[in-house]
Short mmCIF file of C-alpha atoms in Angstrom, two decimals:
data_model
loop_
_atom_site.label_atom_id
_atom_site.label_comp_id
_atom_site.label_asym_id
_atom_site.label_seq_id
_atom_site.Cartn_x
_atom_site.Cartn_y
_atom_site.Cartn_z
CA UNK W 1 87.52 74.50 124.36
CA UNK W 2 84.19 73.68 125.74
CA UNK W 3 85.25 72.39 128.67
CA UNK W 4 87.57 75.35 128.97
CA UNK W 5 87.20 78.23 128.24
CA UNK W 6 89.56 80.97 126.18
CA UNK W 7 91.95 81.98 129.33
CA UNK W 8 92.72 84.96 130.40
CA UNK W 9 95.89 86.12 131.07
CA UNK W 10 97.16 89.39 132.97
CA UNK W 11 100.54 90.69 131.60
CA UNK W 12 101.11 93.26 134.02
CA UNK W 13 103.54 90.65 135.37
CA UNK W 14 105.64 90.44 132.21
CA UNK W 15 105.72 94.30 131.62
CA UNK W 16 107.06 94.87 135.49
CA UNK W 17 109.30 92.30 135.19
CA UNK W 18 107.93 90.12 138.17
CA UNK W 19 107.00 86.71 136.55
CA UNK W 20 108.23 87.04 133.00
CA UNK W 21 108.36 83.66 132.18
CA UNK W 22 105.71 82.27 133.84
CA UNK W 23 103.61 84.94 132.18
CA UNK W 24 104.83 83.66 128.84
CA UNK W 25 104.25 80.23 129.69
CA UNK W 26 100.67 81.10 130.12
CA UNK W 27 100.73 83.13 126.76
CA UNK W 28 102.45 80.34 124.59
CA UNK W 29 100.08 77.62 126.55
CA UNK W 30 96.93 79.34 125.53
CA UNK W 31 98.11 79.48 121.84
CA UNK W 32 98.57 76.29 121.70
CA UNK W 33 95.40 74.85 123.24
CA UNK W 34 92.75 77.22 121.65
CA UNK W 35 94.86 80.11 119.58
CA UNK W 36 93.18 83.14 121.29
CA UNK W 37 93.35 84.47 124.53
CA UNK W 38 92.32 87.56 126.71
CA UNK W 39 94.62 89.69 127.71
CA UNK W 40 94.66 92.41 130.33
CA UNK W 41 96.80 94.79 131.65
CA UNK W 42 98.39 95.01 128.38
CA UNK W 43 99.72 98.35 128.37
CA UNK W 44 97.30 101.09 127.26
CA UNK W 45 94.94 102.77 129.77
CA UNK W 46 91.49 102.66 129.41
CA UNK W 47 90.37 105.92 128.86
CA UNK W 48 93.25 106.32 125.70
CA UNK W 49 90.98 103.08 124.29
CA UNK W 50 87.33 104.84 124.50
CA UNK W 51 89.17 107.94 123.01
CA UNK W 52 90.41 106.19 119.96
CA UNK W 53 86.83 104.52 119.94
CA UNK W 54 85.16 107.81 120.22
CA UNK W 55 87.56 109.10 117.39
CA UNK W 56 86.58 105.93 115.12
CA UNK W 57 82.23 106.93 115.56
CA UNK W 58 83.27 110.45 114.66
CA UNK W 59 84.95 108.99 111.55
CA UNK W 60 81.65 106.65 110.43
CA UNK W 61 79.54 109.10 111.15
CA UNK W 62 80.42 111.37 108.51
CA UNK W 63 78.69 111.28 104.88
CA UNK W 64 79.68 108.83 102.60
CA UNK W 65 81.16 110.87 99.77
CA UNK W 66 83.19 112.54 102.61
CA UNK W 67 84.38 109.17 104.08
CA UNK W 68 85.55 108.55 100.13
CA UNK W 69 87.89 111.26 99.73
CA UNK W 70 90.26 108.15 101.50
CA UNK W 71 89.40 105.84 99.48
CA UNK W 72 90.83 101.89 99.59
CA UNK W 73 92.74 101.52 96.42
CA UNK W 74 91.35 98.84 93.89
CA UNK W 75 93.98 96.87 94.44
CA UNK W 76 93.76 94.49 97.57
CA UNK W 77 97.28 94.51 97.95
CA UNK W 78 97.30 98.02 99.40
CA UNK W 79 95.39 98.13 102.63
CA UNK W 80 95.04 101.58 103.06
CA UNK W 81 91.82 104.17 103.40
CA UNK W 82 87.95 103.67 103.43
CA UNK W 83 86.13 100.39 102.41
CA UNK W 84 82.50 101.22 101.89
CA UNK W 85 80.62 98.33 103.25
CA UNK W 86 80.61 94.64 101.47
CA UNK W 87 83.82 96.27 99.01
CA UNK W 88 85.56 93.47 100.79
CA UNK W 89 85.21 89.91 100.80
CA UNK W 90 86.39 87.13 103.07
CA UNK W 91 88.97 84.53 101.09
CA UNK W 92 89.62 81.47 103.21
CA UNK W 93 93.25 79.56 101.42
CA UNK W 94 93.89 76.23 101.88
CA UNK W 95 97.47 75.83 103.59
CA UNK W 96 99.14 76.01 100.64
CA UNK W 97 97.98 79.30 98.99
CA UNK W 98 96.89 78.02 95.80
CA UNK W 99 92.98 76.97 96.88
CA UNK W 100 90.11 78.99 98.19
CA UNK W 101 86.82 80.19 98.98
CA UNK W 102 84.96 82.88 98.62
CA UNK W 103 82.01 83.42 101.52
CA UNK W 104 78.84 86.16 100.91
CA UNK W 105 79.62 89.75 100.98
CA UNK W 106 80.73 91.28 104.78
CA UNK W 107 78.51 94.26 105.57
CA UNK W 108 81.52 96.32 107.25
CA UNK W 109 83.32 99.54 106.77
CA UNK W 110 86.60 100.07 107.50
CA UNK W 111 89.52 102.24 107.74
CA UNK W 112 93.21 101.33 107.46
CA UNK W 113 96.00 102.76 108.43
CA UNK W 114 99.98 102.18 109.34
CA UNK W 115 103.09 103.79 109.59
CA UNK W 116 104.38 107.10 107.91
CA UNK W 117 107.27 105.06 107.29
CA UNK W 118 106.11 102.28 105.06
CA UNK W 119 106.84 102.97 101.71
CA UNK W 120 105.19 99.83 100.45
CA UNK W 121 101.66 100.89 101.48
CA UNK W 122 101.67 104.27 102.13
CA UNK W 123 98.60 105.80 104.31
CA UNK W 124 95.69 107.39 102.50
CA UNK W 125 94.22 109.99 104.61
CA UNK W 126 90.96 112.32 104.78
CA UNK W 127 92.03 115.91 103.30
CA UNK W 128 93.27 117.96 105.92
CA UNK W 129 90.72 119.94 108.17
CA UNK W 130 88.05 117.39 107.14
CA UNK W 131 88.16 116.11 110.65
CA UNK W 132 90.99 117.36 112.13
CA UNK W 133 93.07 115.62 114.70
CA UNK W 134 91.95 112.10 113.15
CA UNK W 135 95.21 111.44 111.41
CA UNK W 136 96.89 112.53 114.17
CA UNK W 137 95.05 109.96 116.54
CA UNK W 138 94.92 106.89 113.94
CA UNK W 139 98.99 107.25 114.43
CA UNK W 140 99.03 107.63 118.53
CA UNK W 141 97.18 104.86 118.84
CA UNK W 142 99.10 102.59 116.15
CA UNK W 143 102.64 103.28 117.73
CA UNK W 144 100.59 102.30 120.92
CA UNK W 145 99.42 99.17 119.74
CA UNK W 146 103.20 98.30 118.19
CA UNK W 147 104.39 99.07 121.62
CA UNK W 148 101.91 96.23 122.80
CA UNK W 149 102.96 93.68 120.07
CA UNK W 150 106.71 94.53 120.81
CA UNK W 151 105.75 93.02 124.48
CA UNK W 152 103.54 90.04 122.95
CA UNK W 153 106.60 88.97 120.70
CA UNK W 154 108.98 89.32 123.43
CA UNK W 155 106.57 87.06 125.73
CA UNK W 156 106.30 84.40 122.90
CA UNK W 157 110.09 84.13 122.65
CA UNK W 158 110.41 83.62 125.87
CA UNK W 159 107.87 80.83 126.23
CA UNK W 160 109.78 79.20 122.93
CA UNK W 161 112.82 79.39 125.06
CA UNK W 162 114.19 81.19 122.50
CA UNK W 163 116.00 85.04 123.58
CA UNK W 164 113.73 87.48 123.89
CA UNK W 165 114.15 89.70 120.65
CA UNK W 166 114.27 86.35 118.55
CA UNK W 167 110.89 87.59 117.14
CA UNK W 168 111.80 91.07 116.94
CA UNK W 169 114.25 90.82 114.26
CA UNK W 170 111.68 89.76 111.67
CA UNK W 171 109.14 92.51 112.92
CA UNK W 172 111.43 95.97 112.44
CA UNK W 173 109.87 97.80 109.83
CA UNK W 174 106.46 98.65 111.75
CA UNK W 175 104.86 96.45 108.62
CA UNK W 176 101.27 96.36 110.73
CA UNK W 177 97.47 97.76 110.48
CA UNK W 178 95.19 99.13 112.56
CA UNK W 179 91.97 98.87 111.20
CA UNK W 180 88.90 100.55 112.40
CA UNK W 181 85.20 98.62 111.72
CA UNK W 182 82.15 99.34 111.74
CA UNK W 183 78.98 96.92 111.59
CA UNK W 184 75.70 98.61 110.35
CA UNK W 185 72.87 97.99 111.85
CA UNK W 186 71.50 95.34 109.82
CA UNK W 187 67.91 93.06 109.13
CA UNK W 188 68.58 90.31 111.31
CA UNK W 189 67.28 88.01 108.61
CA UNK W 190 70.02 88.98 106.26
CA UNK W 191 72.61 86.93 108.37
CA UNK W 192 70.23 83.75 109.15
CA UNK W 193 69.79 83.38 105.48
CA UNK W 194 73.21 83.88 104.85
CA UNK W 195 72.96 86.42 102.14
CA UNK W 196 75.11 88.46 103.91
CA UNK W 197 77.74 88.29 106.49
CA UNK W 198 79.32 90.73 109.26
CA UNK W 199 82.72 88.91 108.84
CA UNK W 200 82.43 85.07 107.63
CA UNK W 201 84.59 81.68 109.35
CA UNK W 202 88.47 82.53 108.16
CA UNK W 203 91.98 82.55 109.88
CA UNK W 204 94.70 85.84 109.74
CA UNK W 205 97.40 84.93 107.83
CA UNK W 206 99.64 87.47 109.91
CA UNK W 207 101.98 86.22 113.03
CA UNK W 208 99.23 88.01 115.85
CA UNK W 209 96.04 90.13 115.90
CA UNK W 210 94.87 91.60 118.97
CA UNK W 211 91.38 93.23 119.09
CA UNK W 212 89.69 96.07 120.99
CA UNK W 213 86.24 95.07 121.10
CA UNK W 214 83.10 98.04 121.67
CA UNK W 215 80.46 96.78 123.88
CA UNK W 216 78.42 94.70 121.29
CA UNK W 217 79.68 91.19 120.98
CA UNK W 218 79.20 88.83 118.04
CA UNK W 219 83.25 87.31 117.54
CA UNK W 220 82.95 83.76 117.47
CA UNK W 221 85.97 80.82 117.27
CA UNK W 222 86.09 77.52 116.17
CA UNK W 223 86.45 74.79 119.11
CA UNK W 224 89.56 73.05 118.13
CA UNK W 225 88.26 69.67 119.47
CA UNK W 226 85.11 70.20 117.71
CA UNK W 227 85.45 71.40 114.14
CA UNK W 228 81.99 73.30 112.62
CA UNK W 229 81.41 74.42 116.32
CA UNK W 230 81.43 77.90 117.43
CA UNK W 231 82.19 79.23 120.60
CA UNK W 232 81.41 83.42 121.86
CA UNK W 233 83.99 85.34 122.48
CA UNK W 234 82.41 88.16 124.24
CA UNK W 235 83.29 91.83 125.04
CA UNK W 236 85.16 91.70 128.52
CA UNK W 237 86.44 95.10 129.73
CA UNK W 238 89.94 96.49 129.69
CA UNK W 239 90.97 93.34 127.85
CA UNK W 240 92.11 92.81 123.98
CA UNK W 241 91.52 89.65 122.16
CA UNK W 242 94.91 87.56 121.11
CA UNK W 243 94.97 85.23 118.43
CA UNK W 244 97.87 83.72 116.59
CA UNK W 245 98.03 84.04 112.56
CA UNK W 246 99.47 81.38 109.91
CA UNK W 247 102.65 83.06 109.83
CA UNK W 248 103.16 82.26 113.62
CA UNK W 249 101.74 78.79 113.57
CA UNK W 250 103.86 77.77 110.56
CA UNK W 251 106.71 79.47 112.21
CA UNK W 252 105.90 77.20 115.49
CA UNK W 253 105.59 74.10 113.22
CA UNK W 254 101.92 73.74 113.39
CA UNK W 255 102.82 73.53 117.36
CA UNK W 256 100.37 76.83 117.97
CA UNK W 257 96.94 77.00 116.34
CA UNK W 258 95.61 79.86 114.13
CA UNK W 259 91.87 79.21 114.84
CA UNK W 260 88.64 80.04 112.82
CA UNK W 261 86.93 82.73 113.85
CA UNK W 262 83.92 85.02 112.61
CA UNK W 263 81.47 87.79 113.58
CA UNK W 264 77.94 87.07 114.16
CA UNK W 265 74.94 88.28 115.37
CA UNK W 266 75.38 89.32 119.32
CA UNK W 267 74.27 86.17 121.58
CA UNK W 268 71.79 87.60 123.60
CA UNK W 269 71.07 91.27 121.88
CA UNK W 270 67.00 91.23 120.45
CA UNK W 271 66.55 92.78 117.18
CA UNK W 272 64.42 95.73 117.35
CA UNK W 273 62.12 95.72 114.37
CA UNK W 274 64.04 93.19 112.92
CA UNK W 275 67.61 94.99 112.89
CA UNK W 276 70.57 94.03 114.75
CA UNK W 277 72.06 97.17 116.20
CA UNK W 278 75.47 98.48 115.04
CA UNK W 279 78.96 97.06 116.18
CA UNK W 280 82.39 98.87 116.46
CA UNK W 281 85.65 96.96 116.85
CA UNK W 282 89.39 97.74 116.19
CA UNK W 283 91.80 94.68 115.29
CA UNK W 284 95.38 95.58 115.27
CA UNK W 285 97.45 93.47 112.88
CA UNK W 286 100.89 92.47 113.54
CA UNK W 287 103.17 91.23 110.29
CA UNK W 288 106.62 90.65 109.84
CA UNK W 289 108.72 92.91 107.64
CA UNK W 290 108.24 91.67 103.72
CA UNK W 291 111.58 90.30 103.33
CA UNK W 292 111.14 87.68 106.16
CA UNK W 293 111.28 83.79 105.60
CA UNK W 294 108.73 82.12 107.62
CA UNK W 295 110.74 78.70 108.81
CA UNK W 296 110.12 76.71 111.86
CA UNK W 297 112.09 78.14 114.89
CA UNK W 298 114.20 76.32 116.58
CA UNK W 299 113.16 73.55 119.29
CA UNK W 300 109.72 72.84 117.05
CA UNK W 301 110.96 70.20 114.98
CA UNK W 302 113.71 67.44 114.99
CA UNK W 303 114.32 63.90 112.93
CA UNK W 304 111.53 62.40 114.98
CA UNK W 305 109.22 65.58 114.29
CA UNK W 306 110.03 67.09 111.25
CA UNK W 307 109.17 70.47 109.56
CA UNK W 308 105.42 70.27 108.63
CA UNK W 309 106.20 73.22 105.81
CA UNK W 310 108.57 74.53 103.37
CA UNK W 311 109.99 77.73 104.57
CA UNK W 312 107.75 80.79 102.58
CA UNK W 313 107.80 84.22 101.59
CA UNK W 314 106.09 87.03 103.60
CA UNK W 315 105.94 89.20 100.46
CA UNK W 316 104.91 86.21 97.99
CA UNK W 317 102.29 85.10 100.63
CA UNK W 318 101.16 88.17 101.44
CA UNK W 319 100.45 89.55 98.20
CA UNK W 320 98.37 86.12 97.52
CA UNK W 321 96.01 87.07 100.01
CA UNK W 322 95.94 90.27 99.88
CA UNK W 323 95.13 90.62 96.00
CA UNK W 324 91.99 88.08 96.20
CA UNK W 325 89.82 90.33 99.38
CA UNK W 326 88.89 92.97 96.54
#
């Protein structure tokens, strides 16, 4: 990844149906060579962006007793409502679930949300007429985003060579999060000395995240040729961020990487009077309905390269994770 950068590819080709496959071929390529990629023309016009984005300031700008009244359950396994900022914590597993670690506090807020539908983790909202039309926008914008991974799983099917719903089928129950962030502004110090972190080195355990980034950078990924080092990922307009999750790599039999990343200090930004200045992001995250089996698909493994995994739970592996962030 020094040598080459995170590519960029434009998927206006797939959605108009002029170079499906070779779009694909870019999108699988990229996974597989660095496990993020930029992607533009993905689907939802730039001003509907900035208007979620304005919708997500409004939201952190109100008090925080007000921003409680949605309040992120105890429990980490239900990833709904308001996190106040270090409630969370960054866990890191080892492949197979059972080891981890446990990095400084992240100095975030968030806000979660998903589908009406999902009776598993059902959305925890503001009171109504506490900022009206909120609700109402979190859920535009999520059915926009699932719109977007629909296209993303249909473009990675193709590039397997598989049919191009072979993803869908394991993604029908809308089982995602949106997740709105916000980094305080925060004494630059804090982060050198490592007391406390924006969001520290991990991997998403999901199949995809793509993420809307504000115009303050700081997202970092691990070079895959060069473990420890970090590589920006800055801001570009009109683009989303693309990164594959454990569930897809283990589904592609360790064929596409799920990569390190973090959040950092922005390259480049001077801290006035020692403070970093505030960062805004949305990551959209895409996971398979709860009853899926994650097994290697077909055409990634065969008696000369055999399965690198037994075949695991969404729910069981989910949960794992899930339960240890809180």
């Amino acid at each position: 990844m020094s040598n080459n950068p995170i590519p960029i590819v434009d998927f206006a080709p797939f959605l108009d149906g002029s170079a499906k496959q070779q779009t694909a071929d870019q999108l699988l390529g990229s996974f597989k060579s660095a496990g993020f990629v930029y992607i533009t023309n993905f689907g939802i016009p730039e001003g509907e962006v900035q208007d979620m984005f304005d919708w997500l300031k409004r939201f952190f700008a109100l008090p925080h007793e007000t921003k409680m009244l949605a309040p992120h359950p105890d429990s980490g396994s239900h990833h709904r409502g308001y996190s106040y900022p270090c409630q969370e914590k960054e866990i890191q597993y080892s492949d197979s679930g059972d080891e981890f670690t446990i990095a400084p506090p992240s100095m975030k807020e968030s806000f979660e949300c998903g589908s009406e539908d999902n009776d598993f983790m059902p959305n925890i909202w503001l009171p109504e007429g506490v900022l009206p039309g909120f609700n109402e926008a979190c859920l535009s914008f999520f059915w926009k985003c699932h719109e977007v991974e629909q296209n993303i799983l249909r473009a990675l099917a193709l590039g397997f060579g598989l049919e191009e719903a072979w993803f869908l089928k394991y993604h029908e129950t809308a089982n995602s999060q949106l997740r709105l962030h916000h980094y305080p502004s925060i004494f630059s110090e804090l982060l050198e000395t490592n007391k406390l972190t924006r969001i520290s080195a991990h991997t998403d355990f999901d199949t995809l995240t793509f993420l809307f980034q504000g115009e303050i950078g700081g997202l970092e990924v691990e070079d895959p040729n060069e473990p420890g080092n970090y590589v920006p990922v800055p801001p570009i307009p009109n683009s989303i961020v693309l990164n594959a999750g454990d569930f897809l790599r283990r589904w592609s039999n360790d064929t596409i990487l799920s990569t390190m990343h973090r959040v950092v200090a922005p390259p480049g930004v001077a801290a006035k009077d020692g403070l970093l200045p505030s960062r805004y992001s949305m990551p959209y995250f895409c996971a398979p309905d709860m009853s899926t089996i994650i097994d290697a698909i077909p055409g990634t493994w065969s008696a000369d390269q055999p399965k690198k995994h037994e075949p695991v739970s969404v729910k069981e592996y989910a949960m794992k994770r899930f339960a240890a962030n809180y």
